[in-house]
Amino acid sequence: MSAVPHATIGELVEPVTSWVPERDDPDSAFTYIDLSAVDQDAKAITGARQLACVDAPSRARQLIRTDDVLVSTVRPNLNAVARVPQKLDGATASTGFCVVRPRPERLDGGYLFHWVRSPRFVSDMARLATGASYPAVSDRIVFDSKLPLPPLPEQRRIAEILDKADALRAKRRAALTQLDTLTQSIFLDMFGDPATNAKRWPQVPIGDHAIKIGSGATPRGGEEAYKAAGIKLIRSMNVRDGAFLRDGLAFIDNEQAAQLEGVVVKADDVLLNITGASVARVCRAPADVLPARVNQHVAIIRPTSAFNPCFLEQCLLSPAVKERLLKIARAGATREAITKSAIEQFRVIRPPREMQNLFAARVAASESIHRHMRTWLGEMDSLFASLQHRAFRGEL
């Protein structure tokens, strides 16, 4: 097998025109694509927005065309890249992107797009990034990097193969997204909307049917007092709506944990964020994070037998109930917060426990399917990475 020739990206691209919206056309509006507009997982532009030219950010400078490839130069390890669709032809991109416009007689746009998503390109950019807290690369670094350059027909063949494989992954992700909404659909089907309570379930204060409601504290010394391992300290960042995030778990030692004996977490405790930007987020505590405590931003709600914890979690997650919680939080005198008293007095519907248990069983079945699909998606991602590796080595 002969070696695939290489070329620098800069040899294979056309220049990009820039403008100053507020100076060049102050009475008009334009479509702006900033770094947050790119979905890092989907590798697509999902958040383009319309702005008046007079309100243009200082980074709104680069005029882009259909099939340009945008490569974020900030935190390149996250690989925020996207290909410009026809509907965004003529939009303006932030200077936080390196805009790569392939010369069609030498470089296929689809091939280029798959290259800048490849592990080889990402690792090169991450290695060359500078800045500890805000790692970034320059446009020059992107343009000076090399890519394998087979003949154009071969580039198109490789891009087509990778497109088909990627489409299969996209379908699996779409199915997962649909599955994410299934639990609330089951809830509404069985119990109706708690806001209207058309099924006339009893409405009771949570405090009347809770064994425990309470929040903890941060150990003296703050984050510097955390340990490398030990008993988990659950913080607001770990509580997501309907999901527990293990990333960012803090650890404390036995002595610190002894100061938080009042907030020992048990499996299936309902965890509610009670302060800050993530206030009113809710999930259940998984058994595999125990032993654990919570800090002052997270409240434990441990229901009596009147409530199945899965039902109570999903009830608090329903849109109408969530809005009531947020309204309580916004009423705080100095910051968004939900007090222990407010939780105790907060009224929720209470269907028969048998129905709650049936609901929990259906949710468990749905979560099992979800786990299997995530595993399959992970395997597909690994296979896709292997396919990319072979493609850019000339082995397809």
mmCIF file of C-alpha atoms in Angstrom, residues 161-376:
data_model
loop_
_atom_site.group_PDB
_atom_site.id
_atom_site.type_symbol
_atom_site.label_atom_id
_atom_site.label_comp_id
_atom_site.label_asym_id
_atom_site.label_seq_id
_atom_site.Cartn_x
_atom_site.Cartn_y
_atom_site.Cartn_z
ATOM 1 C CA ILE A 161 -18.585 6.249 3.474
ATOM 2 C CA LEU A 162 -18.106 8.347 6.604
ATOM 3 C CA ASP A 163 -21.339 10.263 5.910
ATOM 4 C CA LYS A 164 -23.329 7.019 5.833
ATOM 5 C CA ALA A 165 -21.746 5.733 9.017
ATOM 6 C CA ASP A 166 -22.322 9.057 10.749
ATOM 7 C CA ALA A 167 -25.966 9.089 9.660
ATOM 8 C CA LEU A 168 -26.497 5.814 11.528
ATOM 9 C CA ARG A 169 -25.066 7.380 14.689
ATOM 10 C CA ALA A 170 -27.295 10.435 14.232
ATOM 11 C CA LYS A 171 -30.372 8.214 14.042
ATOM 12 C CA ARG A 172 -29.394 6.476 17.278
ATOM 13 C CA ARG A 173 -28.893 9.844 18.993
ATOM 14 C CA ALA A 174 -32.286 11.012 17.748
ATOM 15 C CA ALA A 175 -33.875 7.858 19.171
ATOM 16 C CA LEU A 176 -32.192 8.544 22.518
ATOM 17 C CA THR A 177 -33.538 12.087 22.496
ATOM 18 C CA GLN A 178 -37.056 10.775 21.936
ATOM 19 C CA LEU A 179 -36.574 8.239 24.720
ATOM 20 C CA ASP A 180 -35.575 11.066 27.078
ATOM 21 C CA THR A 181 -39.115 12.450 26.803
ATOM 22 C CA LEU A 182 -40.817 9.085 27.336
ATOM 23 C CA THR A 183 -40.861 9.199 31.149
ATOM 24 C CA GLN A 184 -42.795 12.464 31.290
ATOM 25 C CA SER A 185 -45.153 11.159 28.609
ATOM 26 C CA ILE A 186 -45.883 8.098 30.742
ATOM 27 C CA PHE A 187 -46.383 10.355 33.768
ATOM 28 C CA LEU A 188 -48.898 12.584 31.983
ATOM 29 C CA ASP A 189 -50.726 9.580 30.548
ATOM 30 C CA MET A 190 -51.136 7.919 33.946
ATOM 31 C CA PHE A 191 -51.640 10.924 36.221
ATOM 32 C CA GLY A 192 -52.528 13.876 34.003
ATOM 33 C CA ASP A 193 -51.122 17.373 34.346
ATOM 34 C CA PRO A 194 -50.615 18.233 38.043
ATOM 35 C CA ALA A 195 -51.403 21.875 37.213
ATOM 36 C CA THR A 196 -55.021 21.094 36.372
ATOM 37 C CA ASN A 197 -55.326 17.816 38.317
ATOM 38 C CA ALA A 198 -58.171 16.720 36.042
ATOM 39 C CA LYS A 199 -58.072 13.250 37.634
ATOM 40 C CA ARG A 200 -58.766 14.826 41.040
ATOM 41 C CA TRP A 201 -55.955 13.168 42.983
ATOM 42 C CA PRO A 202 -55.517 14.248 46.610
ATOM 43 C CA GLN A 203 -53.049 17.127 46.967
ATOM 44 C CA VAL A 204 -50.821 17.000 50.033
ATOM 45 C CA PRO A 205 -47.870 18.945 51.492
ATOM 46 C CA ILE A 206 -44.584 17.095 50.988
ATOM 47 C CA GLY A 207 -43.696 17.660 54.632
ATOM 48 C CA ASP A 208 -46.681 15.580 55.789
ATOM 49 C CA HIS A 209 -45.263 12.541 54.006
ATOM 50 C CA ALA A 210 -41.505 12.917 54.405
ATOM 51 C CA ILE A 211 -39.184 11.110 56.788
ATOM 52 C CA LYS A 212 -36.507 13.703 56.177
ATOM 53 C CA ILE A 213 -36.066 17.083 54.491
ATOM 54 C CA GLY A 214 -32.738 18.841 54.915
ATOM 55 C CA SER A 215 -29.558 20.215 53.368
ATOM 56 C CA GLY A 216 -25.938 20.101 54.450
ATOM 57 C CA ALA A 217 -22.888 22.338 54.334
ATOM 58 C CA THR A 218 -19.496 22.793 52.726
ATOM 59 C CA PRO A 219 -16.615 21.687 54.991
ATOM 60 C CA ARG A 220 -14.561 24.422 56.613
ATOM 61 C CA GLY A 221 -11.974 25.608 54.113
ATOM 62 C CA GLY A 222 -14.230 25.254 51.066
ATOM 63 C CA GLU A 223 -12.983 23.435 47.999
ATOM 64 C CA GLU A 224 -9.428 23.402 49.322
ATOM 65 C CA ALA A 225 -10.630 21.071 52.068
ATOM 66 C CA TYR A 226 -11.839 18.410 49.621
ATOM 67 C CA LYS A 227 -9.939 15.137 49.439
ATOM 68 C CA ALA A 228 -8.748 13.025 46.516
ATOM 69 C CA ALA A 229 -10.985 10.148 47.633
ATOM 70 C CA GLY A 230 -13.340 9.232 50.431
ATOM 71 C CA ILE A 231 -17.025 9.880 51.132
ATOM 72 C CA LYS A 232 -18.815 11.682 48.301
ATOM 73 C CA LEU A 233 -20.117 15.205 48.800
ATOM 74 C CA ILE A 234 -22.994 15.843 46.414
ATOM 75 C CA ARG A 235 -23.151 19.391 45.078
ATOM 76 C CA SER A 236 -25.649 21.193 42.863
ATOM 77 C CA MET A 237 -23.576 20.433 39.752
ATOM 78 C CA ASN A 238 -24.231 16.728 40.299
ATOM 79 C CA VAL A 239 -28.020 17.138 40.346
ATOM 80 C CA ARG A 240 -29.477 17.270 36.834
ATOM 81 C CA ASP A 241 -33.131 17.009 35.905
ATOM 82 C CA GLY A 242 -33.885 13.308 36.113
ATOM 83 C CA ALA A 243 -30.219 12.299 36.080
ATOM 84 C CA PHE A 244 -27.317 12.213 38.514
ATOM 85 C CA LEU A 245 -24.021 13.515 37.084
ATOM 86 C CA ARG A 246 -20.964 11.847 38.588
ATOM 87 C CA ASP A 247 -18.519 14.283 37.014
ATOM 88 C CA GLY A 248 -17.341 16.806 39.563
ATOM 89 C CA LEU A 249 -18.170 14.756 42.655
ATOM 90 C CA ALA A 250 -16.234 16.071 45.636
ATOM 91 C CA PHE A 251 -14.812 13.884 48.408
ATOM 92 C CA ILE A 252 -14.496 14.389 52.160
ATOM 93 C CA ASP A 253 -12.884 12.315 54.895
ATOM 94 C CA ASN A 254 -14.567 10.558 57.823
ATOM 95 C CA GLU A 255 -14.010 13.468 60.205
ATOM 96 C CA GLN A 256 -15.616 15.937 57.809
ATOM 97 C CA ALA A 257 -18.444 13.514 57.107
ATOM 98 C CA ALA A 258 -19.118 13.197 60.833
ATOM 99 C CA GLN A 259 -19.982 16.908 60.862
ATOM 100 C CA LEU A 260 -22.687 16.151 58.266
ATOM 101 C CA GLU A 261 -24.301 13.139 59.927
ATOM 102 C CA GLY A 262 -27.670 14.850 59.604
ATOM 103 C CA VAL A 263 -27.546 14.631 55.816
ATOM 104 C CA VAL A 264 -26.492 11.068 55.154
ATOM 105 C CA VAL A 265 -27.786 10.193 51.697
ATOM 106 C CA LYS A 266 -29.685 6.968 51.082
ATOM 107 C CA ALA A 267 -30.410 5.272 47.782
ATOM 108 C CA ASP A 268 -33.416 6.771 45.990
ATOM 109 C CA ASP A 269 -33.492 9.921 48.124
ATOM 110 C CA VAL A 270 -34.979 12.714 46.037
ATOM 111 C CA LEU A 271 -32.353 15.446 45.662
ATOM 112 C CA LEU A 272 -33.517 19.009 45.022
ATOM 113 C CA ASN A 273 -31.237 21.951 44.236
ATOM 114 C CA ILE A 274 -32.372 24.786 46.481
ATOM 115 C CA THR A 275 -30.121 27.735 45.545
ATOM 116 C CA GLY A 276 -28.373 29.355 42.603
ATOM 117 C CA ALA A 277 -28.739 29.133 38.849
ATOM 118 C CA SER A 278 -29.623 25.427 38.975
ATOM 119 C CA VAL A 279 -32.354 25.855 41.579
ATOM 120 C CA ALA A 280 -35.266 23.376 41.278
ATOM 121 C CA ARG A 281 -33.262 20.709 39.452
ATOM 122 C CA VAL A 282 -34.311 17.276 40.720
ATOM 123 C CA CYS A 283 -33.016 13.719 40.569
ATOM 124 C CA ARG A 284 -32.809 10.575 42.687
ATOM 125 C CA ALA A 285 -29.631 9.493 44.474
ATOM 126 C CA PRO A 286 -28.194 6.354 42.854
ATOM 127 C CA ALA A 287 -27.059 3.550 45.146
ATOM 128 C CA ASP A 288 -23.589 3.388 43.604
ATOM 129 C CA VAL A 289 -22.558 6.860 44.877
ATOM 130 C CA LEU A 290 -23.038 5.929 48.518
ATOM 131 C CA PRO A 291 -21.764 6.666 51.111
ATOM 132 C CA ALA A 292 -22.478 10.329 50.493
ATOM 133 C CA ARG A 293 -23.532 13.630 52.035
ATOM 134 C CA VAL A 294 -25.011 16.798 50.476
ATOM 135 C CA ASN A 295 -23.797 20.373 50.732
ATOM 136 C CA GLN A 296 -25.891 23.450 51.509
ATOM 137 C CA HIS A 297 -27.133 23.843 47.938
ATOM 138 C CA VAL A 298 -28.872 20.454 47.795
ATOM 139 C CA ALA A 299 -31.807 19.237 49.884
ATOM 140 C CA ILE A 300 -32.638 15.626 50.626
ATOM 141 C CA ILE A 301 -36.318 14.686 50.413
ATOM 142 C CA ARG A 302 -36.885 11.181 51.798
ATOM 143 C CA PRO A 303 -40.578 10.310 51.446
ATOM 144 C CA THR A 304 -42.642 7.974 53.560
ATOM 145 C CA SER A 305 -44.396 4.990 52.027
ATOM 146 C CA ALA A 306 -47.034 7.394 50.703
ATOM 147 C CA PHE A 307 -44.740 8.190 47.784
ATOM 148 C CA ASN A 308 -42.647 6.086 45.474
ATOM 149 C CA PRO A 309 -39.425 8.144 45.086
ATOM 150 C CA CYS A 310 -39.520 7.726 41.309
ATOM 151 C CA PHE A 311 -43.037 9.157 41.188
ATOM 152 C CA LEU A 312 -42.125 12.081 43.457
ATOM 153 C CA GLU A 313 -39.056 12.889 41.345
ATOM 154 C CA GLN A 314 -41.063 12.941 38.122
ATOM 155 C CA CYS A 315 -43.882 14.907 39.718
ATOM 156 C CA LEU A 316 -41.388 17.619 40.705
ATOM 157 C CA LEU A 317 -39.977 17.505 37.182
ATOM 158 C CA SER A 318 -43.303 18.031 35.435
ATOM 159 C CA PRO A 319 -43.314 21.468 33.759
ATOM 160 C CA ALA A 320 -46.144 22.970 35.796
ATOM 161 C CA VAL A 321 -44.689 21.829 39.129
ATOM 162 C CA LYS A 322 -41.202 22.929 38.130
ATOM 163 C CA GLU A 323 -42.559 26.400 37.345
ATOM 164 C CA ARG A 324 -44.144 26.594 40.808
ATOM 165 C CA LEU A 325 -40.802 25.698 42.399
ATOM 166 C CA LEU A 326 -39.025 28.337 40.328
ATOM 167 C CA LYS A 327 -41.616 30.927 41.310
ATOM 168 C CA ILE A 328 -40.942 30.196 44.979
ATOM 169 C CA ALA A 329 -37.186 30.454 44.368
ATOM 170 C CA ARG A 330 -37.515 33.788 42.567
ATOM 171 C CA ALA A 331 -39.374 35.225 45.536
ATOM 172 C CA GLY A 332 -36.198 35.040 47.628
ATOM 173 C CA ALA A 333 -35.193 38.360 49.166
ATOM 174 C CA THR A 334 -31.555 38.396 47.974
ATOM 175 C CA ARG A 335 -31.090 35.360 45.720
ATOM 176 C CA GLU A 336 -32.967 32.458 44.204
ATOM 177 C CA ALA A 337 -33.599 29.950 46.971
ATOM 178 C CA ILE A 338 -36.089 27.379 48.224
ATOM 179 C CA THR A 339 -36.262 27.061 52.003
ATOM 180 C CA LYS A 340 -36.898 23.914 54.012
ATOM 181 C CA SER A 341 -40.224 25.373 55.100
ATOM 182 C CA ALA A 342 -41.220 25.982 51.479
ATOM 183 C CA ILE A 343 -40.459 22.352 50.621
ATOM 184 C CA GLU A 344 -42.457 21.099 53.594
ATOM 185 C CA GLN A 345 -45.488 23.168 52.589
ATOM 186 C CA PHE A 346 -45.196 22.437 48.865
ATOM 187 C CA ARG A 347 -48.288 20.518 47.719
ATOM 188 C CA VAL A 348 -48.155 17.698 45.182
ATOM 189 C CA ILE A 349 -50.660 15.151 43.914
ATOM 190 C CA ARG A 350 -50.761 11.772 45.685
ATOM 191 C CA PRO A 351 -52.256 8.972 43.563
ATOM 192 C CA PRO A 352 -52.561 5.482 45.077
ATOM 193 C CA ARG A 353 -49.201 3.889 45.849
ATOM 194 C CA GLU A 354 -50.061 0.936 43.582
ATOM 195 C CA MET A 355 -50.294 3.278 40.595
ATOM 196 C CA GLN A 356 -47.063 4.999 41.586
ATOM 197 C CA ASN A 357 -45.325 1.613 41.732
ATOM 198 C CA LEU A 358 -46.667 0.682 38.294
ATOM 199 C CA PHE A 359 -45.340 3.983 36.976
ATOM 200 C CA ALA A 360 -41.926 3.328 38.549
ATOM 201 C CA ALA A 361 -41.799 -0.120 36.916
ATOM 202 C CA ARG A 362 -42.492 1.404 33.501
ATOM 203 C CA VAL A 363 -39.819 4.026 34.078
ATOM 204 C CA ALA A 364 -37.338 1.307 35.069
ATOM 205 C CA ALA A 365 -38.058 -0.534 31.815
ATOM 206 C CA SER A 366 -37.555 2.682 29.845
ATOM 207 C CA GLU A 367 -34.288 3.423 31.676
ATOM 208 C CA SER A 368 -33.045 -0.091 30.896
ATOM 209 C CA ILE A 369 -33.652 0.483 27.190
ATOM 210 C CA HIS A 370 -31.941 3.866 27.510
ATOM 211 C CA ARG A 371 -28.831 2.308 29.094
ATOM 212 C CA HIS A 372 -28.606 -0.339 26.378
ATOM 213 C CA MET A 373 -28.980 2.280 23.649
ATOM 214 C CA ARG A 374 -26.256 4.414 25.218
ATOM 215 C CA THR A 375 -23.984 1.377 25.287
ATOM 216 C CA TRP A 376 -24.722 0.687 21.622
#
